Coordinates of C-alpha atoms and ligand atoms in Angstrom, one line a residue:
X846 CA 167.0 117.3 148.4
X847 CA 167.9 117.3 152.0
X848 CA 165.9 119.4 154.4
X849 CA 167.8 120.9 157.4
X850 CA 166.0 122.0 160.6
X851 CA 167.8 125.0 162.1
X852 CA 167.4 125.9 165.7
X853 CA 166.7 129.5 166.4
X854 CA 165.6 132.1 169.0
X855 CA 163.0 134.7 168.7
X856 CA 163.4 138.4 167.8
X857 CA 161.3 140.8 169.7
X858 CA 161.2 143.3 167.0
X859 CA 159.3 141.5 164.1
X860 CA 155.9 143.2 164.4
X861 CA 154.8 144.1 160.8
X862 CA 154.1 147.7 160.4
X863 CA 151.8 149.6 157.8
X864 CA 153.1 147.5 155.0
X865 CA 155.0 144.4 156.3
X866 CA 158.3 144.3 158.1
X867 CA 160.8 147.0 157.4
X868 CA 164.2 147.2 159.0
X869 CA 167.7 148.2 158.4
X870 CA 169.2 146.0 155.7
X871 CA 171.9 144.7 158.1
X872 CA 169.3 143.6 160.6
X873 CA 167.6 141.5 157.8
X874 CA 171.0 140.1 156.9
X875 CA 171.7 139.0 160.5
X876 CA 171.7 135.3 161.3
X877 CA 168.2 133.7 161.3
X878 CA 166.4 137.2 161.0
X879 CA 164.8 136.8 157.6
X880 CA 164.4 133.0 158.1
X881 CA 162.5 133.5 161.3
X882 CA 160.1 136.0 159.7
X883 CA 159.6 133.7 156.6
X884 CA 159.0 130.7 158.8
X885 CA 156.5 132.7 160.9
X886 CA 154.7 133.7 157.9
X887 CA 154.3 130.1 156.7
X888 CA 153.1 129.2 160.1
X889 CA 150.6 131.9 160.1
X890 CA 149.0 130.7 156.8
X891 CA 148.9 127.1 157.9
X892 CA 152.1 126.1 156.1
X893 CA 153.3 126.1 152.5
X894 CA 152.7 122.4 151.5
X895 CA 151.1 122.0 148.1
X896 CA 150.7 125.8 147.6
X897 CA 151.7 128.3 145.0
X898 CA 153.3 131.6 145.7
X899 CA 154.5 134.6 143.8
X900 CA 158.0 136.0 144.7
X901 CA 159.9 139.0 143.8
X902 CA 161.1 142.4 144.9
X903 CA 162.1 145.9 143.9
X904 CA 165.9 144.9 143.3
X905 CA 167.3 146.6 146.2
X906 CA 170.5 145.4 148.0
X907 CA 169.8 141.9 149.5
X908 CA 167.0 141.2 147.1
X909 CA 168.7 138.2 145.4
X910 CA 170.0 136.4 148.4
X911 CA 166.7 136.9 150.3
X912 CA 164.8 135.4 147.3
X913 CA 167.2 132.3 147.4
X914 CA 166.5 131.8 151.0
X915 CA 162.7 132.0 150.5
X916 CA 162.9 129.6 147.6
X917 CA 164.7 127.1 149.8
X918 CA 162.4 127.6 152.7
X919 CA 159.3 127.2 150.5
X920 CA 160.8 124.0 149.0
X921 CA 161.3 122.7 152.6
X922 CA 157.6 123.5 153.3
X923 CA 156.6 121.4 150.4
X924 CA 155.2 124.3 148.3
X925 CA 154.1 123.1 144.7
X926 CA 155.1 126.1 142.7
X927 CA 156.8 129.4 142.9
X928 CA 156.5 132.2 140.2
X929 CA 159.4 134.5 140.5
X930 CA 160.3 137.6 138.5
X931 CA 163.3 137.4 136.3
X932 CA 166.3 138.8 138.1
X933 CA 164.3 138.7 141.2
X934 CA 162.3 141.7 140.1
X935 CA 158.7 142.3 140.4
X936 CA 157.0 145.6 141.0
X937 CA 154.4 145.4 143.8
X938 CA 151.4 145.9 141.5
X939 CA 152.8 143.4 139.1
X940 CA 153.3 140.8 141.9
X941 CA 149.6 141.5 143.0
X942 CA 148.5 140.8 139.4
X943 CA 150.5 137.6 139.1
X944 CA 148.9 136.3 142.4
X945 CA 145.4 136.9 141.0
X946 CA 146.2 135.8 137.4
X947 CA 147.7 132.5 138.6
X948 CA 145.3 131.9 141.4
X949 CA 148.2 131.7 143.7
X950 CA 147.9 131.2 147.5
X951 CA 149.8 134.4 148.2
X952 CA 153.0 136.1 147.5
X953 CA 156.3 137.3 149.2
X954 CA 157.3 140.8 148.1
X955 CA 160.7 142.2 149.0
X956 CA 160.8 145.9 149.3
X957 CA 161.0 148.8 151.7
X958 CA 159.1 150.8 149.1
X959 CA 160.2 154.4 149.1
X960 CA 162.9 154.0 151.7
X961 CA 166.5 154.1 150.4
X962 CA 168.3 150.9 149.6
X963 CA 171.8 149.5 150.3
X964 CA 173.7 147.7 153.1
X965 CA 173.3 150.7 155.3
X966 CA 169.8 151.6 154.3
X967 CA 166.5 149.7 154.4
X968 CA 165.0 146.3 153.5
X969 CA 161.5 145.0 153.8
X970 CA 159.3 141.9 153.3
X971 CA 155.6 141.6 153.1
X972 CA 153.1 138.8 152.4
X973 CA 150.2 139.3 150.2
X974 CA 147.2 137.1 150.4
X975 CA 145.4 135.1 147.6
X976 CA 143.3 138.2 146.6
X977 CA 146.7 139.8 145.8
X978 CA 146.4 142.3 148.6
X979 CA 148.5 143.0 151.6
X980 CA 147.9 140.7 154.6
X981 CA 145.0 141.7 156.7
X982 CA 145.5 143.0 160.2
X983 CA 144.4 139.5 161.5
X984 CA 147.1 137.7 159.5
X985 CA 149.8 140.2 160.4
X986 CA 148.9 139.6 164.0
X987 CA 149.2 135.8 163.5
X988 CA 152.7 136.3 161.9
X989 CA 153.8 138.4 164.8
X990 CA 152.6 135.9 167.3
X991 CA 154.5 133.1 165.3
X992 CA 157.6 135.2 165.4
X993 CA 157.5 135.2 169.1
X994 CA 157.0 131.4 169.4
X995 CA 159.5 130.1 166.9
X996 CA 162.1 127.6 168.0
X997 CA 163.4 126.3 164.6
X998 CA 162.8 126.5 160.9
X999 CA 163.3 124.3 157.9
X1000 CA 165.4 124.9 154.8
X1001 CA 166.3 122.9 151.9
X1002 CA 170.1 122.4 151.3
X1003 CA 170.5 123.1 147.6
X1004 CA 172.5 125.3 145.3
X1005 CA 171.2 128.7 144.4
X1006 CA 168.7 128.9 141.6
X1007 CA 169.4 130.8 138.4
X1008 CA 167.0 133.7 138.5
X1009 CA 168.2 135.4 135.3
X1010 CA 166.8 133.0 132.7
X1011 CA 163.1 132.8 131.9
X1012 CA 161.9 129.2 132.2
X1013 CA 161.1 126.4 134.5
X1014 CA 163.5 124.7 137.0
X1015 CA 162.8 122.8 140.3
X1016 CA 164.0 122.3 143.9
X1017 CA 162.9 118.7 144.7
X1018 CA 159.3 118.5 143.5
X1019 CA 158.7 122.3 143.8
X1020 CA 158.4 124.0 140.4
X1021 CA 160.0 127.3 139.9
X1022 CA 158.8 129.5 137.1
X1023 CA 161.1 132.4 136.4
X1024 CA 158.9 134.8 134.4
X1025 CA 159.3 138.0 132.5
X1026 CA 158.2 140.6 135.3
X1027 CA 156.6 143.0 132.6
X1028 CA 154.6 140.9 130.2
X1029 CA 151.5 140.0 132.1
X1030 CA 151.4 143.4 133.8
X1031 CA 151.7 145.1 130.4
X1032 CA 148.7 143.0 128.9
X1033 CA 146.7 144.0 131.9
X1034 CA 147.3 147.7 131.3
X1035 CA 146.4 147.2 127.6
X1036 CA 143.1 145.7 128.6
X1037 CA 142.2 148.7 130.9
X1038 CA 143.1 151.7 128.8
X1039 CA 142.7 153.0 125.2
X1040 CA 146.1 152.5 124.1
X1041 CA 145.3 153.7 120.6
X1042 CA 144.2 157.0 122.0
X1043 CA 147.4 157.4 124.1
X1044 CA 149.5 156.4 121.0
X1045 CA 147.8 159.1 119.1
X1046 CA 148.6 161.5 121.9
X1047 CA 152.2 160.9 121.7
X1048 CA 152.2 160.8 117.9
X1049 CA 150.7 164.2 118.0
X1050 CA 153.7 165.6 119.7
X1051 CA 152.8 165.2 123.4
X1052 CA 156.0 165.2 125.5
X1053 CA 156.6 163.6 128.9
X1054 CA 159.3 162.7 131.4
X1055 CA 158.9 159.7 133.5
X1056 CA 161.5 159.4 136.3
X1057 CA 161.8 155.8 137.4
X1058 CA 164.1 156.9 140.2
X1059 CA 166.6 154.0 139.6
X1060 CA 163.9 151.6 140.8
X1061 CA 161.7 148.7 139.7
X1062 CA 159.4 150.6 137.4
X1063 CA 162.1 151.4 134.9
X1064 CA 161.7 148.2 132.7
X1065 CA 157.8 148.5 133.0
X1066 CA 158.0 152.1 131.8
X1067 CA 160.4 151.6 129.0
X1068 CA 158.3 148.7 127.7
X1069 CA 154.9 150.3 128.0
X1070 CA 155.5 154.1 127.6
X1071 CA 158.2 154.0 124.9
X1072 CA 158.0 150.7 123.2
X1073 CA 154.3 150.1 123.2
X1074 CA 152.8 153.6 123.3
X1075 CA 155.4 155.4 121.1
X1076 CA 156.6 157.9 123.7
X1077 CA 159.9 159.4 122.6
X1078 CA 163.1 157.4 123.5
X1079 CA 164.5 159.1 126.5
X1080 CA 161.1 159.8 128.0
X1081 CA 161.9 157.4 130.8
X1082 CA 164.9 158.5 132.9
X1083 CA 166.8 156.8 135.6
X1084 CA 165.2 153.6 134.2
X1085 CA 167.7 150.9 135.2
X1086 CA 167.0 149.3 138.7
X1087 CA 169.9 149.6 140.9
X1088 CA 170.5 148.1 144.4
X1089 CA 170.8 151.4 146.0
X1090 CA 168.6 153.4 143.6
X1091 CA 171.5 155.5 142.4
X1092 CA 172.1 156.4 146.1
X1093 CA 168.8 158.3 146.0
X1094 CA 165.6 158.2 147.9
X1095 CA 163.0 156.6 145.7
X1096 CA 160.1 158.5 146.9
X1097 CA 158.2 160.2 144.2
X1098 CA 157.3 163.6 145.8
X1099 CA 158.6 167.2 145.1
X1100 CA 161.5 166.9 147.6
X1101 CA 163.0 163.5 146.4
X1102 CA 162.1 164.0 142.8
X1103 CA 163.4 167.5 142.7
X1104 CA 165.1 167.3 139.3
X1105 CA 161.9 166.4 137.7
X1106 CA 160.1 169.1 139.7
X1107 CA 162.7 171.8 138.6
X1108 CA 162.3 170.7 135.0
X1109 CA 158.5 170.8 135.2
X1110 CA 158.6 174.3 136.7
X1111 CA 160.9 175.6 134.0
X1112 CA 160.4 176.8 130.4
X1113 CA 161.8 173.5 129.1
X1114 CA 159.0 171.5 130.8
X1115 CA 157.3 168.7 128.7
X1116 CA 153.6 168.4 128.8
X1117 CA 153.6 165.9 131.8
X1118 CA 156.0 164.7 134.4
X1119 CA 155.6 161.6 136.5
X1120 CA 157.7 159.5 138.8
X1121 CA 157.3 156.2 140.6
X1122 CA 158.9 154.8 143.8
X1123 CA 161.1 151.9 144.8
X1124 CA 158.6 149.1 144.2
X1125 CA 156.4 150.9 141.6
X1126 CA 153.2 151.3 143.7
X1127 CA 153.5 155.1 144.3
X1128 CA 153.2 157.8 141.8
X1129 CA 153.7 161.6 141.3
X1130 CA 152.0 163.6 138.6
X1131 CA 153.2 167.0 137.6
X1132 CA 151.9 169.3 134.8
X1133 CA 153.7 172.1 133.1
X1134 CA 154.2 174.6 136.0
X1135 CA 151.9 172.8 138.4
X1136 CA 152.0 170.0 140.9
X1137 CA 149.1 167.6 141.5
X1138 CA 148.9 166.7 145.0
X1139 CA 148.2 162.8 145.6
X1140 CA 144.8 163.7 147.2
X1141 CA 143.9 165.9 144.3
X1142 CA 145.0 163.3 141.8
X1143 CA 142.7 160.7 143.4
X1144 CA 139.7 163.2 143.1
X1145 CA 140.5 164.1 139.5
X1146 CA 141.0 160.5 138.4
X1147 CA 137.8 159.5 140.0
X1148 CA 135.9 162.4 138.4
X1149 CA 137.2 161.6 134.9
X1150 CA 137.5 157.8 135.0
X1151 CA 134.4 157.3 133.0
X1152 CA 136.2 158.5 129.9
X1153 CA 138.5 155.4 130.0
X1154 CA 137.4 151.9 128.8
X1155 CA 137.9 150.0 132.1
X1156 CA 135.7 152.4 134.0
X1157 CA 133.3 153.5 131.2
X1158 CA 130.2 152.2 133.1
X1159 CA 131.0 154.4 136.0
X1160 CA 132.8 153.6 139.4
X1161 CA 131.0 151.9 142.4
X1162 CA 132.5 153.9 145.0
X1163 CA 135.8 155.6 146.2
X1164 CA 138.0 154.9 149.3
X1165 CA 140.6 157.2 150.8
X1166 CA 142.7 156.9 153.7
X1167 CA 141.9 159.1 156.6
X1168 CA 144.7 161.7 156.3
X1169 CA 144.0 162.0 152.6
X1170 CA 142.2 165.2 151.8
X1171 CA 138.4 165.3 151.4
X1172 CA 138.7 166.3 147.7
X1173 CA 137.5 162.8 146.7
X1174 CA 134.5 163.0 149.0
X1175 CA 133.0 165.9 146.9
X1176 CA 133.5 163.9 143.6
X1177 CA 131.8 160.9 145.2
X1178 CA 129.0 163.1 146.3
X1179 CA 128.5 164.6 142.8
X1180 CA 128.6 161.1 141.3
X1181 CA 126.2 159.9 143.9
X1182 CA 128.4 157.0 145.0
X1183 CA 129.8 156.2 148.5
X1184 CA 133.2 157.4 149.8
X1185 CA 134.9 155.4 152.4
X1186 CA 137.4 156.8 154.9
X1187 CA 139.8 154.1 156.0
X1188 CA 142.9 153.9 158.2
X1189 CA 146.4 154.4 156.6
X1190 CA 147.5 151.3 154.7
X1191 CA 146.4 149.8 151.5
X1192 CA 145.3 146.6 153.3
X1193 CA 142.2 148.5 154.5
X1194 CA 140.9 148.9 150.9
X1195 CA 141.1 145.1 150.1
X1196 CA 137.8 144.2 151.7
X1197 CA 135.9 147.1 150.0
X1198 CA 137.5 146.2 146.5
X1199 CA 136.8 142.5 146.9
X1200 CA 133.2 143.2 147.8
X1201 CA 132.8 145.5 144.7
X1202 CA 131.9 148.4 146.9
X1203 CA 134.6 150.7 145.5
X1204 CA 136.5 150.9 142.3
X1205 CA 139.1 153.6 142.9
X1206 CA 141.2 154.1 146.0
X1207 CA 143.9 156.5 146.9
X1208 CA 146.1 157.9 149.6
X1209 CA 147.9 161.0 150.4
X1210 CA 151.2 159.1 150.5
X1211 CA 151.2 159.2 146.6
X1212 CA 149.2 155.9 146.1
X1213 CA 146.2 155.4 143.8
X1214 CA 144.8 152.2 142.3
X1215 CA 141.7 150.4 141.4
X1216 CA 140.0 147.1 141.3
X1217 CA 142.4 145.8 138.6
X1218 CA 144.9 144.6 141.4
X1219 CA 144.9 144.8 145.1
X1220 CA 147.8 147.2 145.5
X1221 CA 148.3 150.8 144.7
X1222 CA 149.8 151.1 141.2
X1223 CA 152.1 153.8 140.0
X1224 CA 152.2 153.2 136.4
X1225 CA 148.5 152.6 136.2
X1226 CA 147.9 156.1 137.6
X1227 CA 150.2 157.6 135.0
X1228 CA 148.4 155.7 132.2
X1229 CA 145.0 156.8 133.6
X1230 CA 146.1 160.4 133.5
X1231 CA 147.4 159.9 129.9
X1232 CA 144.2 158.3 128.8
X1233 CA 142.1 161.2 130.4
X1234 CA 144.4 163.8 128.7
X1235 CA 144.0 162.1 125.5
X1236 CA 140.1 161.8 125.8
X1237 CA 139.7 165.4 127.0
X1238 CA 142.2 167.1 124.8
X1239 CA 143.2 169.3 127.7
X1240 CA 146.5 169.9 129.6
X1241 CA 147.2 168.7 133.1
X1242 CA 146.9 172.3 134.4
X1243 CA 143.6 172.8 132.6
X1244 CA 142.1 169.6 134.1
X1245 CA 143.3 170.8 137.5
X1246 CA 141.8 174.3 137.0
X1247 CA 138.4 172.8 135.8
X1248 CA 138.3 170.5 138.8
X1249 CA 138.9 173.3 141.4
X1250 CA 136.3 175.4 139.6
X1251 CA 133.7 172.7 139.9
X1252 CA 134.5 171.2 143.2
X1253 CA 136.6 173.8 145.1
X1254 CA 140.1 173.2 146.3
X1255 CA 141.4 171.3 149.3
X1256 CA 144.7 173.0 150.0
X1257 CA 147.0 170.4 151.5
X1258 CA 150.4 169.6 152.9
X1259 CA 152.1 167.0 154.9
X1260 CA 154.9 167.8 157.3
X1261 CA 157.1 165.0 158.5
X1262 CA 159.3 165.1 161.6
X1263 CA 161.7 162.1 161.1
X1264 CA 163.6 159.9 163.6
X1265 CA 162.1 161.6 166.6
X1266 CA 162.9 159.8 169.9
X1267 CA 160.0 157.3 170.2
X1268 CA 159.3 158.1 173.8
X1269 CA 159.0 161.9 173.0
X1270 CA 156.7 161.1 170.0
X1271 CA 154.5 158.8 172.1
X1272 CA 154.3 161.5 174.8
X1273 CA 153.1 164.1 172.3
X1274 CA 150.4 161.8 171.0
X1275 CA 149.4 161.1 174.6
X1276 CA 149.2 164.8 175.2
X1277 CA 146.9 165.2 172.3
X1278 CA 144.7 162.3 173.3
X1279 CA 144.3 163.7 176.7
X1280 CA 142.9 166.9 175.3
X1281 CA 140.4 165.5 172.9
X1282 CA 137.2 166.0 175.0
X1283 CA 138.0 169.5 176.0
X1284 CA 139.1 170.9 172.6
X1285 CA 135.8 171.5 170.9
X1286 CA 134.7 175.2 171.3
X1287 CA 138.2 176.3 172.1
X1288 CA 140.1 178.7 169.8
X1289 CA 143.7 178.4 168.6
X1290 CA 145.5 180.7 166.2
X1291 CA 142.1 182.3 165.3
X1292 CA 140.4 178.9 164.5
X1293 CA 137.6 177.4 166.5
X1294 CA 137.8 173.6 167.1
X1295 CA 134.6 172.0 166.2
X1296 CA 135.5 168.3 166.6
X1297 CA 138.5 166.3 167.9
X1298 CA 138.9 162.5 167.9
X1299 CA 141.2 159.6 167.7
X1300 CA 140.2 157.9 164.4
X1301 CA 138.7 154.4 164.8
X1302 CA 137.4 152.2 162.0
X1303 CA 135.0 149.4 161.6
X1304 CA 135.4 147.6 158.3
X1305 CA 131.9 147.7 156.7
X1306 CA 132.5 144.4 155.0
X1307 CA 134.1 142.0 157.6
X1308 CA 133.4 144.1 160.8
X1309 CA 137.1 144.1 161.8
X1310 CA 137.9 147.1 164.1
X1311 CA 141.0 149.2 164.2
X1312 CA 141.5 151.8 167.0
X1313 CA 143.9 154.8 167.5
X1314 CA 144.6 155.4 163.9
X1315 CA 145.5 159.1 164.3
X1316 CA 144.3 162.3 165.9
X1317 CA 141.8 164.4 163.9
X1318 CA 141.4 168.0 164.8
X1319 CA 138.5 169.8 162.7
X1320 CA 138.2 173.5 162.7
X1321 CA 135.4 176.0 161.7
X1322 CA 135.7 177.0 158.1
X1323 CA 136.9 173.8 156.6
X1324 CA 140.3 173.3 158.1
X1325 CA 141.6 169.9 159.4
X1326 CA 144.9 168.8 161.1
X1327 CA 145.7 165.1 161.5
X1328 CA 148.6 163.7 163.6
X1329 CA 149.8 160.2 163.3
X1330 CA 153.0 158.1 163.7
X1331 CA 154.3 156.5 160.7
X1332 CA 154.2 152.8 160.4
X1333 CA 157.0 152.5 157.8
X1334 CA 160.0 154.1 159.3
X1335 CA 163.0 152.2 160.6
X1336 CA 164.5 154.7 163.0
X1337 CA 162.7 156.1 165.9
X1338 CA 159.4 157.7 165.2
X1339 CA 158.2 159.7 162.3
X1340 CA 155.5 162.1 163.3
X1341 CA 153.3 163.1 160.4
X1342 CA 151.3 166.3 160.5
X1343 CA 148.7 166.6 157.8
X1344 CA 147.2 170.0 157.1
X1345 CA 144.1 170.8 155.0
X1346 CA 141.9 173.8 154.3
X1347 CA 139.0 173.6 151.9
X1348 CA 138.4 176.8 149.8
X1349 CA 135.7 177.5 147.3
X1350 CA 136.2 180.7 145.3
X1351 CA 137.0 181.8 141.8
X1352 CA 140.7 182.1 142.1
X1353 CA 143.1 179.7 143.7
X1354 CA 146.3 181.7 143.3
X1355 CA 147.2 181.9 147.0
X1356 CA 150.3 180.0 147.9
X1357 CA 149.7 176.8 149.9
X1358 CA 151.7 177.7 152.9
X1359 CA 149.8 181.0 153.2
X1360 CA 146.5 179.2 153.1
X1361 CA 147.5 176.6 155.6
X1362 CA 149.3 178.9 158.0
X1363 CA 146.5 179.2 160.5
X1364 CA 145.7 175.6 160.8
X1365 CA 149.5 174.8 161.1
X1366 CA 149.8 177.2 164.0
X1367 CA 146.7 175.8 165.7
X1368 CA 147.9 172.3 165.3
X1369 CA 151.3 173.1 166.7
X1370 CA 149.9 174.9 169.7
X1371 CA 147.4 172.2 170.6
X1372 CA 150.1 169.4 170.2
X1373 CA 152.9 171.4 171.8
X1374 CA 155.0 169.5 169.2
X1375 CA 158.0 171.8 169.1
X1376 CA 158.5 171.5 172.8
X1377 CA 157.5 167.9 173.3
X1378 CA 159.6 166.5 170.4
X1379 CA 162.3 169.1 170.5
X1380 CA 161.9 169.8 166.9
X1381 CA 161.4 173.4 165.5
X1382 CA 160.6 172.5 161.9
X1383 CA 159.7 169.5 159.9
X1384 CA 162.4 167.5 157.9
X1385 CA 160.2 167.1 155.0
X1386 CA 157.3 169.2 153.7
X1387 CA 155.3 167.8 150.8
Ligands
G16_1385 C1 152.7 152.0 152.8 C2 151.3 151.6 152.7 C3 150.4 152.8 152.4 C4 150.6 153.9 153.4 C5 152.1 154.3 153.4 C6 152.5 155.3 154.3 O1 153.1 152.5 151.5 O2 151.1 150.6 151.7 O3 149.1 152.4 152.4 O4 149.9 155.0 153.0 O5 152.9 153.1 153.7 O6 152.5 154.8 155.7 P1 153.1 155.6 156.9 O7 152.4 157.0 156.8 O8 152.6 154.8 158.1 O9 154.6 155.7 156.8 P2 154.4 152.0 150.9 O10 154.4 152.6 149.5 O11 155.5 152.4 151.8 O12 154.2 150.5 150.8

């Protein structure tokens, strides 16, 4: 094996965001771009010599060539072993599991998650640590520093590796194990849930549609839902991963999974609808005629988790990202367990999960997960819902209705203003920050501000601090508005406005928009968003 040292120059835009580095695919395909970032990652972890890594992605355009490059660079580092998913495929939760199962030193996951794929769309790469979770803030900072210092990188000069056949091969002394991407993950799911009860549910006529959105979850869903649990063939739709996700936007929400939503709101609706995203870590749950918000799903799963084998002894605690609604907080209170509020980004749950302080975590951005891996897990959430439905013998809508009766309802919506000129978005955030001290006591759109801050977090386990994580505006009567800039976009800035209103009454029939109108109006007035960003309405409302 010949190792070549290639001279390179730095790129100024390789700062990892909420979840690794996400850029336009053509940017990643440019000379040295991927290689610089991979090399910087190796530098940041003290080199790859003698180490074992997991490698795989969501199958989007450029997945395969990128995997070949990473394999050759790992060989040049002197890595001992790489475990790679057959065809280069691994869902993000499956990659997290493989890292943990094999005691690997970390993993490279190629995905831009829910962002579209294709040569003119998005690509991404993130590094997960030995606990199976996304790199910590400290590690991503070291990676970024290394991208700004790089002068050369090493790569083995060898032919491409066959990724399509399960088995072992080598580059020099580095062992490459091409593994079935589904098998170990499927075993893990079987160990957590009562598969017999879910089998009996399907055998009893329960119907479901799972939309894999042409993304990586297809093979997992076919194997687990249809082949193992007996859901009718055809339950899984769009189940073959494609490089451009069937030209779709693999984001499981009512906008991008519209076909599924339309079906679930129609007479022909099956008992449950679900969808997952590009890399299989997000999920959407829909009942007949009713949508479960991700924030509610977290709360409902936490409240019912004890009905499922893996959580039968109860859960230690719950964690939710700050913009996620406070529905889970009320469940934690009722269960007498702690609820942690962390910044956006799954990485912030890692220390809490590792320390055993929380069992279930979730985010408004359609992510839920538990201590079984260190990523959010789309199919896990679907299976947990199925197991709860089987145990309670109730419908999705009945479980939702029971939950609201017991805990009250956090009406919730997120408004996204996409591809806003970065300077204008920054200006709006600065405008908000400048007012924080003077807002309490003032009245906007009929709502009194009780508190306003820029969310800061100190990790209760390792003491790490993260400032400026989003502007929170609290109003009298249980309303809250949050403003933050997305950390996963690839074009300009995406302003996210999260709206919430807690209501406890006997009837929850009022439409979401109506309940949230006052807090929306107050948030827009305080932020001056329409004027400062030039946007009169959001691009996406979920
Ligand atoms: C990533 C992170 C999530 C985060 C989400 C949204 O999800 O893993 O923890 O909630 O981004 O981030 P933002 O609001 O900054 O765009 P994924 O599914 O894209 O990896």
